[in-house]
XYZ file of C-alpha atoms in Angstrom:
679
model
C -34.898 28.410 -56.688
C -31.601 29.300 -58.390
C -29.008 31.778 -57.157
C -27.971 33.971 -60.106
C -25.576 36.446 -58.547
C -23.708 37.053 -55.289
C -21.957 40.198 -54.057
C -19.733 39.919 -50.952
C -18.049 42.720 -48.978
C -15.708 42.442 -45.983
C -16.432 38.781 -45.263
C -13.306 37.359 -43.613
C -10.513 37.657 -46.191
C -12.861 38.752 -48.987
C -12.729 42.535 -49.333
C -15.081 42.557 -52.334
C -16.240 39.889 -54.764
C -19.017 39.557 -57.341
C -19.974 36.385 -59.174
C -22.606 35.360 -61.715
C -23.518 31.767 -60.846
C -24.619 28.872 -63.051
C -26.361 25.588 -62.339
C -22.973 23.981 -61.485
C -20.808 26.665 -59.907
C -17.381 25.676 -58.566
C -15.042 28.122 -56.854
C -11.577 26.827 -57.717
C -8.190 28.051 -56.566
C -5.365 27.532 -54.036
C -5.873 27.066 -50.331
C -6.422 30.092 -48.032
C -7.523 32.349 -50.887
C -11.236 32.576 -50.039
C -12.970 29.619 -51.712
C -14.566 28.306 -48.561
C -15.280 31.817 -47.274
C -17.217 32.532 -50.482
C -19.661 29.672 -49.981
C -19.734 30.362 -46.218
C -21.005 33.866 -47.021
C -23.786 32.438 -49.212
C -24.624 29.776 -46.605
C -24.749 32.383 -43.812
C -27.028 34.654 -45.847
C -29.532 31.810 -46.260
C -29.266 30.108 -42.841
C -27.614 32.526 -40.326
C -25.051 29.759 -39.659
C -21.703 28.425 -40.852
C -21.370 25.062 -42.569
C -20.613 23.337 -39.247
C -23.800 24.739 -37.685
C -22.019 27.340 -35.529
C -22.744 31.084 -35.434
C -19.366 32.692 -34.748
C -20.297 36.046 -36.263
C -17.143 37.714 -34.955
C -15.093 35.482 -37.235
C -16.893 37.002 -40.267
C -15.072 40.313 -39.871
C -11.818 40.853 -41.752
C -8.881 40.682 -39.329
C -11.485 40.589 -36.529
C -12.012 44.361 -36.794
C -14.762 45.034 -34.262
C -16.614 47.797 -36.100
C -16.301 46.381 -39.601
C -19.455 46.001 -41.728
C -20.000 42.621 -43.414
C -22.382 42.540 -46.362
C -23.682 39.669 -48.517
C -26.193 40.243 -51.321
C -27.905 37.395 -53.192
C -29.855 37.806 -56.419
C -32.120 34.807 -56.900
C -34.428 34.054 -59.788
C -37.466 34.821 -57.562
C -36.260 37.437 -55.041
C -33.275 39.442 -53.800
C -31.724 39.274 -50.336
C -29.140 41.462 -48.669
C -27.774 40.935 -45.150
C -25.500 43.367 -43.331
C -23.743 42.528 -40.068
C -22.019 45.407 -38.293
C -20.787 46.488 -34.902
C -20.293 49.809 -33.117
C -19.476 51.222 -29.687
C -21.983 53.854 -28.481
C -20.569 56.812 -26.591
C -21.185 56.741 -22.851
C -23.068 59.668 -21.408
C -20.937 62.155 -19.525
C -17.464 60.855 -20.318
C -17.988 60.369 -24.041
C -15.840 57.234 -23.907
C -16.818 54.337 -26.160
C -19.109 51.781 -24.484
C -19.555 48.035 -24.942
C -19.481 46.650 -28.469
C -22.968 46.320 -30.033
C -23.999 44.311 -33.117
C -26.923 44.309 -35.510
C -27.917 42.221 -38.503
C -30.118 44.024 -41.037
C -32.154 42.327 -43.759
C -33.323 43.718 -47.093
C -35.684 41.466 -49.061
C -36.794 42.733 -52.454
C -35.320 46.097 -51.459
C -37.448 46.410 -48.302
C -35.658 46.632 -44.968
C -37.289 44.595 -42.206
C -37.663 45.975 -38.718
C -36.763 42.777 -36.864
C -34.713 39.699 -37.607
C -37.690 37.512 -36.703
C -39.912 39.053 -39.366
C -37.123 38.897 -41.913
C -36.371 35.239 -41.236
C -40.048 34.374 -41.451
C -40.352 36.118 -44.812
C -37.145 34.485 -46.066
C -38.302 30.975 -45.129
C -41.554 31.585 -46.961
C -39.669 32.628 -50.103
C -37.419 29.562 -49.785
C -40.483 27.338 -49.361
C -39.200 25.959 -46.026
C -41.664 27.674 -43.697
C -43.549 24.400 -43.181
C -44.567 23.862 -39.554
C -42.875 20.731 -38.201
C -43.477 19.047 -34.870
C -39.703 18.566 -34.734
C -39.084 22.255 -34.159
C -35.311 21.782 -33.852
C -35.023 20.255 -37.330
C -33.711 22.890 -39.789
C -35.535 22.155 -43.059
C -33.594 24.843 -44.931
C -30.216 23.336 -44.030
C -31.541 19.863 -44.866
C -32.278 21.014 -48.462
C -29.009 22.907 -49.083
C -26.410 21.059 -46.966
C -25.654 17.433 -48.027
C -24.070 16.791 -44.614
C -26.957 17.998 -42.437
C -29.233 14.943 -42.388
C -26.346 12.482 -42.084
C -24.355 14.172 -39.323
C -25.410 17.799 -38.936
C -28.225 17.322 -36.378
C -28.460 15.197 -33.236
C -30.082 11.781 -33.454
C -33.163 12.716 -31.399
C -34.033 15.595 -33.737
C -33.422 13.489 -36.865
C -35.346 10.519 -35.421
C -38.348 12.737 -34.603
C -38.280 14.202 -38.122
C -38.076 10.774 -39.784
C -40.985 9.468 -37.664
C -42.993 12.603 -38.445
C -42.730 12.277 -42.223
C -43.114 8.485 -42.473
C -45.670 8.057 -39.674
C -45.214 6.214 -36.386
C -45.599 2.446 -35.958
C -48.180 1.689 -33.256
C -47.648 -1.031 -30.684
C -50.882 -2.659 -31.824
C -49.358 -3.033 -35.306
C -46.474 -4.966 -33.732
C -48.751 -7.238 -31.677
C -50.902 -7.877 -34.746
C -47.801 -8.929 -36.715
C -47.011 -11.733 -34.232
C -49.760 -12.897 -31.789
C -47.089 -14.648 -29.678
C -46.043 -11.188 -28.473
C -49.339 -10.838 -26.581
C -47.599 -12.772 -23.770
C -45.516 -9.655 -23.001
C -48.215 -7.010 -23.563
C -48.569 -6.268 -19.815
C -44.791 -6.188 -19.359
C -44.313 -3.773 -22.279
C -47.191 -1.594 -21.071
C -45.610 -1.369 -17.634
C -42.440 0.083 -19.204
C -44.242 2.394 -21.656
C -43.441 -0.022 -24.545
C -39.716 0.753 -24.207
C -37.894 -2.482 -25.218
C -34.665 -1.292 -23.581
C -36.252 -0.802 -20.145
C -38.316 -3.979 -20.398
C -35.295 -6.027 -21.491
C -33.205 -4.543 -18.683
C -35.819 -5.597 -16.121
C -36.140 -9.123 -17.567
C -32.362 -9.624 -17.693
C -32.082 -8.462 -14.092
C -34.689 -11.069 -13.164
C -32.855 -13.740 -15.182
C -29.571 -12.885 -13.460
C -31.235 -12.907 -10.023
C -32.951 -16.265 -10.612
C -29.755 -17.787 -12.019
C -27.817 -16.575 -9.023
C -30.453 -18.039 -6.700
C -30.369 -21.353 -8.570
C -26.566 -21.462 -8.443
C -26.604 -20.799 -4.706
C -29.206 -23.533 -4.168
C -27.260 -25.962 -6.366
C -24.128 -25.273 -4.358
C -26.055 -26.047 -1.178
C -27.393 -29.257 -2.717
C -23.904 -30.133 -3.872
C -22.616 -29.611 -0.352
C -25.422 -31.708 1.148
C -24.932 -34.485 -1.396
C -21.203 -34.493 -0.703
C -21.958 -35.884 2.761
C -20.963 -39.556 2.539
C -22.872 -42.390 4.184
C -20.961 -44.887 6.257
C -20.047 -48.197 4.685
C -23.032 -50.625 4.963
C -20.779 -53.359 6.278
C -19.372 -50.955 8.861
C -22.916 -49.869 9.863
C -24.023 -53.480 10.260
C -20.911 -54.259 12.234
C -21.527 -51.270 14.549
C -25.179 -52.272 15.152
C -24.226 -55.874 15.939
C -21.319 -54.764 18.135
C -23.524 -52.411 20.147
C -26.126 -55.140 20.656
C -23.398 -57.461 21.892
C -21.900 -54.807 24.176
C -25.328 -54.023 25.605
C -25.830 -57.706 26.447
C -22.398 -57.949 28.034
C -22.901 -54.790 30.047
C -26.320 -56.032 31.193
C -24.799 -59.311 32.352
C -22.035 -57.495 34.161
C -24.553 -55.198 35.822
C -26.338 -58.294 37.121
C -23.060 -59.522 38.431
C -22.465 -56.208 40.161
C -25.802 -56.413 41.898
C -25.265 -59.965 42.831
C -28.691 -60.879 41.518
C -31.100 -59.924 38.687
C -32.626 -56.755 40.190
C -36.289 -56.404 38.975
C -36.355 -52.657 39.742
C -33.269 -52.050 37.629
C -34.686 -54.127 34.792
C -37.996 -52.259 34.939
C -36.206 -48.843 35.040
C -34.090 -49.855 32.083
C -37.094 -50.965 30.071
C -38.905 -47.749 30.914
C -35.840 -45.690 29.934
C -35.560 -47.548 26.627
C -39.265 -47.103 25.884
C -39.140 -43.382 26.655
C -35.985 -42.926 24.595
C -37.677 -44.533 21.590
C -40.759 -42.345 22.011
C -38.551 -39.262 22.291
C -36.825 -40.138 19.009
C -40.183 -40.598 17.271
C -41.495 -37.314 18.679
C -38.392 -35.438 17.502
C -38.890 -36.902 14.026
C -42.479 -35.632 13.953
C -41.333 -32.223 15.198
C -38.798 -31.998 12.406
C -41.430 -32.875 9.777
C -43.829 -30.335 11.289
C -41.136 -27.630 11.198
C -40.381 -28.393 7.563
C -44.077 -28.180 6.637
C -44.492 -25.001 8.712
C -41.517 -23.339 6.993
C -42.703 -24.447 3.551
C -46.101 -22.804 4.057
C -44.518 -19.617 5.390
C -42.061 -19.447 2.449
C -44.934 -19.929 -0.002
C -46.877 -17.087 1.636
C -43.731 -14.878 1.649
C -43.263 -15.525 -2.087
C -46.896 -14.578 -2.695
C -46.531 -11.367 -0.665
C -43.318 -10.489 -2.522
C -45.142 -10.826 -5.826
C -47.978 -8.650 -4.480
C -45.418 -6.066 -3.326
C -43.597 -6.162 -6.682
C -46.817 -5.781 -8.691
C -48.022 -2.914 -6.479
C -44.615 -1.201 -6.759
C -44.667 -1.477 -10.567
C -48.193 -0.073 -10.668
C -47.189 2.803 -8.360
C -44.109 3.579 -10.472
C -46.210 3.583 -13.625
C -48.731 5.970 -12.015
C -45.912 8.214 -10.726
C -44.703 8.617 -14.307
C -48.265 9.507 -15.330
C -48.522 11.973 -12.425
C -45.255 13.671 -13.423
C -46.478 13.835 -17.025
C -49.773 15.434 -15.892
C -48.007 17.935 -13.612
C -45.605 18.854 -16.398
C -48.575 19.323 -18.747
C -50.289 21.666 -16.247
C -47.177 23.801 -15.703
C -45.953 23.630 -19.308
C -49.363 24.512 -20.796
C -49.599 27.593 -18.567
C -46.197 28.749 -19.720
C -47.005 28.078 -23.363
C -50.368 29.864 -23.024
C -48.680 32.903 -21.480
C -46.146 32.979 -24.311
C -48.892 32.699 -26.951
C -50.939 35.412 -25.212
C -47.916 37.676 -25.498
C -47.629 36.819 -29.209
C -51.346 37.588 -29.663
C -50.897 40.947 -27.942
C -47.991 41.761 -30.250
C -49.967 40.705 -33.336
C -53.005 42.697 -32.185
C -50.803 45.756 -31.777
C -49.425 45.261 -35.290
C -52.967 44.717 -36.594
C -54.108 48.010 -35.018
C -51.112 49.713 -36.626
C -52.162 48.343 -40.028
C -55.760 49.502 -39.383
C -54.615 52.997 -38.427
C -52.311 53.042 -41.417
C -55.246 52.016 -43.636
C -57.517 54.795 -42.330
C -54.740 57.374 -42.649
C -53.925 56.371 -46.203
C -57.592 56.074 -47.184
C -58.272 59.592 -45.912
C -55.564 61.120 -48.108
C -56.875 63.158 -51.078
C -55.043 64.073 -54.204
C -53.904 67.681 -54.262
C -52.662 69.095 -57.485
C -50.095 71.893 -57.038
C -50.955 74.941 -59.110
C -47.304 75.206 -60.046
C -47.620 72.093 -62.202
C -50.268 73.636 -64.508
C -49.183 75.073 -67.831
C -51.830 77.686 -68.788
C -52.014 79.410 -72.154
C -51.469 83.135 -71.543
C -53.857 84.041 -74.317
C -56.887 81.828 -73.761
C -56.299 80.440 -70.279
C -56.523 76.812 -71.525
C -54.556 74.255 -69.484
C -52.006 72.935 -71.923
C -50.843 69.866 -69.927
C -54.289 68.694 -68.829
C -53.635 65.098 -70.048
C -50.389 64.907 -68.104
C -52.065 66.192 -64.970
C -54.832 63.608 -65.333
C -52.157 60.952 -65.756
C -50.434 62.151 -62.551
C -53.735 61.970 -60.692
C -54.493 58.449 -62.025
C -51.015 57.297 -61.054
C -51.435 58.756 -57.534
C -54.805 57.045 -57.074
C -53.431 53.724 -58.383
C -50.540 53.959 -55.908
C -52.980 54.713 -53.118
C -55.167 51.703 -54.000
C -52.109 49.447 -54.209
C -51.005 50.598 -50.739
C -54.513 50.006 -49.341
C -54.651 46.499 -50.845
C -51.242 45.681 -49.388
C -52.312 46.900 -45.920
C -55.550 44.823 -46.126
C -53.564 41.702 -47.027
C -51.273 42.245 -44.064
C -54.268 42.798 -41.772
C -55.934 39.564 -42.927
C -52.715 37.646 -42.421
C -52.340 39.052 -38.905
C -55.985 38.170 -38.134
C -55.449 34.592 -39.316
C -52.285 34.333 -37.221
C -54.168 35.616 -34.138
C -57.035 33.148 -34.651
C -54.581 30.261 -35.024
C -52.792 31.276 -31.809
C -56.108 31.522 -29.939
C -56.998 28.044 -31.159
C -53.666 26.812 -29.791
C -54.396 28.451 -26.419
C -57.779 26.714 -26.273
C -56.123 23.357 -26.980
C -53.554 24.012 -24.222
C -56.317 24.946 -21.767
C -58.230 21.765 -22.585
C -55.044 19.737 -22.098
C -54.477 21.416 -18.733
C -58.083 20.759 -17.623
C -57.778 17.080 -18.595
C -54.504 16.796 -16.666
C -55.950 18.554 -13.594
C -59.015 16.275 -13.645
C -56.940 13.092 -13.843
C -54.220 14.159 -11.354
C -56.212 13.601 -8.060
C -57.247 10.105 -9.136
C -53.681 9.261 -10.133
C -52.349 10.474 -6.764
C -55.011 8.468 -4.914
C -54.126 5.335 -6.879
C -50.411 5.877 -6.164
C -51.126 6.063 -2.430
C -53.248 2.896 -2.608
C -50.604 0.899 -4.488
C -47.800 2.170 -2.214
C -49.937 1.201 0.805
C -50.500 -2.291 -0.672
C -46.756 -2.684 -1.331
C -45.860 -1.586 2.217
C -48.464 -3.883 3.768
C -47.157 -6.817 1.727
C -43.570 -5.982 2.743
C -44.507 -5.708 6.448
C -46.453 -8.973 6.344
C -43.557 -10.772 4.681
C -41.200 -9.405 7.337
C -43.438 -10.690 10.131
C -43.643 -14.100 8.467
C -39.833 -14.349 8.150
C -39.607 -14.035 11.912
C -41.763 -17.169 12.196
C -39.277 -19.328 10.257
C -37.515 -21.767 12.521
C -34.853 -24.402 12.165
C -36.002 -26.541 15.092
C -39.185 -26.178 17.137
C -39.826 -28.842 19.795
C -43.408 -29.670 20.618
C -44.750 -29.819 24.143
C -44.857 -33.588 23.810
C -41.143 -33.727 22.900
C -40.222 -31.438 25.787
C -42.243 -33.581 28.184
C -40.654 -36.778 26.822
C -37.177 -35.260 27.129
C -37.848 -34.472 30.781
C -39.301 -37.946 31.281
C -36.216 -39.560 29.702
C -33.993 -37.457 31.941
C -36.005 -38.482 34.985
C -35.931 -42.160 33.925
C -32.208 -41.927 33.307
C -31.665 -40.357 36.707
C -33.797 -43.072 38.313
C -31.931 -45.796 36.524
C -28.564 -44.241 37.403
C -29.575 -43.962 41.041
C -30.600 -47.623 41.121
C -27.303 -48.592 39.611
C -25.420 -46.449 42.088
C -27.321 -48.050 44.916
C -26.132 -51.437 43.802
C -23.207 -52.682 45.682
C -20.369 -52.534 43.184
C -18.022 -54.664 45.090
C -16.455 -56.258 42.106
C -13.835 -53.775 40.859
C -12.834 -55.911 37.953
C -16.461 -56.158 36.761
C -16.814 -52.402 36.951
C -13.608 -51.938 35.024
C -14.861 -54.305 32.330
C -18.099 -52.318 32.026
C -16.092 -49.118 31.605
C -13.986 -50.754 28.926
C -17.079 -51.890 27.058
C -18.582 -48.413 27.276
C -15.398 -46.958 25.858
C -15.459 -49.486 23.043
C -19.057 -48.565 22.217
C -18.178 -44.913 21.502
C -16.747 -45.673 18.079
C -19.852 -47.665 17.152
C -22.164 -44.893 18.352
C -20.216 -42.469 16.148
C -20.914 -44.685 13.135
C -24.652 -44.637 13.892
C -24.587 -40.852 14.373
C -22.833 -40.368 11.019
C -25.477 -42.497 9.309
C -28.270 -40.437 10.933
C -26.663 -37.191 9.721
C -26.422 -38.594 6.187
C -30.141 -39.516 6.121
C -31.136 -36.036 7.354
C -28.989 -34.206 4.750
C -30.345 -36.305 1.888
C -33.921 -35.405 2.842
C -33.002 -31.715 2.876
C -31.197 -32.029 -0.494
C -34.281 -33.669 -2.051
C -36.490 -30.812 -0.817
C -34.100 -28.212 -2.254
C -34.057 -29.996 -5.624
C -37.819 -29.509 -5.832
C -37.347 -25.786 -5.119
C -34.630 -25.576 -7.811
C -36.999 -27.124 -10.356
C -39.611 -24.432 -9.613
C -36.962 -21.697 -9.982
C -35.814 -23.191 -13.296
C -39.393 -22.983 -14.592
C -39.456 -19.306 -13.578
C -36.104 -18.784 -15.351
C -37.516 -20.312 -18.540
C -40.456 -17.888 -18.390
C -38.148 -14.865 -18.062
C -35.833 -16.085 -20.843
C -38.862 -16.558 -23.116
C -39.935 -12.981 -22.292
C -36.435 -11.769 -23.226
C -36.692 -13.514 -26.609
C -40.142 -12.011 -27.208
C -38.899 -8.498 -26.323
C -36.159 -8.851 -28.944
C -38.818 -10.125 -31.362
C -41.024 -7.097 -30.539
C -38.103 -4.788 -31.300
C -37.222 -6.706 -34.491
C -40.786 -6.491 -35.846
C -41.151 -2.808 -34.938
C -37.859 -1.970 -36.661
C -38.964 -3.975 -39.705
C -42.227 -2.036 -39.934
C -40.286 1.221 -39.548
C -37.829 0.219 -42.280
C -40.670 -0.523 -44.693
C -42.117 2.930 -44.049
C -38.678 4.514 -44.390
C -38.201 2.703 -47.699
C -41.453 4.194 -48.981
C -39.854 7.645 -48.632
C -36.122 7.039 -49.051
C -36.165 3.904 -51.197
C -33.861 0.938 -50.666
C -30.544 2.648 -51.411
C -30.181 4.055 -47.874
C -30.829 2.226 -44.605
C -31.608 4.091 -41.362
C -30.307 2.569 -38.120
C -32.809 3.348 -35.324
C -31.656 0.920 -32.583
C -28.134 -0.062 -31.554
C -27.096 -2.690 -28.994
C -25.094 -1.310 -26.072
C -22.598 -4.008 -25.057
C -21.585 -2.182 -21.877
C -25.139 -1.785 -20.584
C -26.454 -4.975 -22.161
C -29.490 -3.197 -23.595
C -30.768 -1.424 -26.722
C -30.194 2.313 -27.179
C -32.118 4.601 -29.519
C -30.015 6.113 -32.332
C -30.747 7.511 -35.767
C -28.266 7.654 -38.613
C -28.353 6.680 -42.296
C -25.951 4.527 -44.255
C -24.180 5.697 -47.384
C -25.718 4.863 -50.747
C -26.004 1.136 -51.554
C -23.857 0.105 -48.553
C -24.266 -0.756 -44.872
C -21.520 1.702 -43.928
C -22.740 4.381 -41.451
C -22.846 7.880 -42.958
C -20.180 9.273 -40.643
C -17.782 6.441 -41.625
C -18.293 6.974 -45.377
C -15.830 8.641 -47.732
C -16.174 12.272 -48.703
C -17.778 11.451 -52.048
C -20.161 8.929 -50.457
C -21.326 11.515 -47.909
C -21.983 14.176 -50.559
C -23.869 11.837 -52.909
C -25.861 10.294 -50.036
C -26.731 13.698 -48.549
C -28.071 14.983 -51.873
C -30.037 11.756 -52.380
C -31.644 12.111 -48.922
C -32.520 15.763 -49.529
C -34.110 14.880 -52.882
C -36.234 12.218 -51.163
C -37.396 14.731 -48.531
C -38.269 17.312 -51.210
C -40.184 14.738 -53.231
C -42.124 13.448 -50.198
C -42.991 16.915 -48.824
C -43.589 18.496 -52.229
C -40.849 21.116 -51.801
C -39.011 23.012 -54.508
C -35.294 22.981 -55.259
C -32.756 25.036 -53.313
C -29.051 25.277 -54.156
C -26.798 22.593 -52.673
C -23.874 24.295 -50.931
C -20.879 22.265 -49.751
C -17.095 22.429 -49.544
C -14.378 20.424 -51.329
C -16.139 18.930 -54.312
C -12.723 17.529 -55.320
C -13.806 14.572 -53.163
C -15.952 13.746 -56.227
C -14.540 12.891 -59.596
C -15.765 14.887 -62.600
C -18.144 12.180 -63.785
C -19.728 11.769 -60.334
C -20.199 15.525 -59.953
C -21.834 15.838 -63.354
C -24.059 12.793 -62.746
C -25.559 13.920 -59.406
C -29.290 13.036 -59.751
C -30.777 16.479 -59.102
C -32.075 19.472 -61.020
C -31.062 21.767 -58.166
C -28.197 24.248 -58.453
C -24.842 23.137 -56.969
C -22.423 25.632 -55.410
C -19.157 24.181 -54.143
C -15.344 24.559 -54.000
C -12.358 22.778 -55.386
C -8.647 23.033 -54.555
C -6.672 23.754 -57.727
C -3.368 25.597 -57.368
C -2.105 24.346 -60.729
C -4.525 26.088 -63.068
C -5.498 29.018 -60.827
C -3.614 31.394 -58.543
C -6.759 33.032 -57.115
C -10.409 32.138 -56.525
C -12.047 31.565 -59.919
C -15.627 30.601 -60.685
C -15.803 27.676 -63.100
C -18.606 25.435 -64.326
C -18.652 21.641 -63.975
């Protein structure tokens, strides 16, 4: 489609202007003289918007005069279009004072005024060839074909991404798994997060961070345990020998205190020693039993935590499905009600066409007697041929009107049938959602119950963990040792300790033995800590294996994303070639995850569109629009953009398109007013 002529009245600072356009039309002149306003008027007539996508209609009016009438008329090679935007203040009843400001936009297409803006826009899009039904309803196909900036930066990334996926076809997850069988290891993980690499990667990295933190904490504990130093072997040997010697000396002195070798004291001492040894052995067994008991409980807790985590993931996945089903039920009802209203409106219009058909069909040609020219002499009708011609013309007009009404009626019938088909699809979707919803809710309750049971069981098990649990045997031995010690002490006390110097020597030896006992105690603490450190090292090794699994999953998620983007890029190249690259995923450093985006590069560079120069944006935008037209089989529309002086003359002339170009150029040297020139 080419635009041959434009007539503008009262559009901003343009009082009246008429131009005959060519295939390369450039409005040149100084700033603030109306160049941009001229192409804005054309752009508004075709799209209802300004170049930046806004709809500030009040700014159209010259000097913002409220009741001014703005008019733009376009004469194209296939149709004519006239749009009039005006405002008025109706008089209030009673007072006669002016009321609130009202506005209307009227459309004339091929000289016919349309009753509503909706009908006019629908007819206009059909004439422009951009009435194609797209799933991406927000994507403006008309602007994409006339505005070089629209695809690159004129629509949000979600709308553009949906449009790109719609025309090139989506890449299925099975295609990605088929491209690299190693990815099958993360199929369940990706399914759990609806095949969203960002969410899956976020979960895996959280697990990696948690496991690393756990390992670091355990390593610090091991480091602390291993920092406990053993006593010097020579010092330990010295302490053991010294204690043996002191024990012998004390025993000899005790004999001296008693005056004789008391058999009862010797027997009590042997019994006390035997019981003390048994108590030490029993405590060792208790400690080993506690460690084994705690290990089994911790293993069961870990199993229950995994059960709880799996059940929680399953419940969350089902909750998302439940929300989707509920939204489908509510949304389909709303959509069905809206479509029913559209059907009612179309039926009403169809009945109007039918009544109009019957009315017109019933009309009969009536020839006024005043039109006859009769010969006064013979009574012959002199203009009989002319009258027959009038009648034929009237009947032809009638048949043309009837054919036009029939075409409209058929179109309305087709529209109604299509809408009814849509309602049936929505009803089926609602029925499917309603049938699946009870099962989904039941499954959610079951998984939530499993998760809660696992959590409660783990909590009960944690209460069973214990640092030290003495067995009945150990408790009995401890009491026996105490009793033996008391018996021995009583026997000693009953001895006549008449030798004060012997008693003093015993006390001195006991005092000397304290330092040697401390050495033995330090050695015992060292042995116990090393056993605990060895057990924790085994746990750390298991956690490191888990960390390796999660890190491998993270690598595979990135690989999944890399392959999917590669498959997308190959499909994009089939439509847009290799001169422009579309960025669909961008790494978010702050969040540490991938975010969905959608923006093209400029031609033959990796520079994002919005960072390109003015000339790069214009040339890239036209290239993208040409690719879309070629892929969808659409015709040419004029390219309309501002400031073509961003392009040099050779670049402007060499733009690879057969479409008409309408643009502006600042030139206050050769022109003192807006002048239409040809590139």
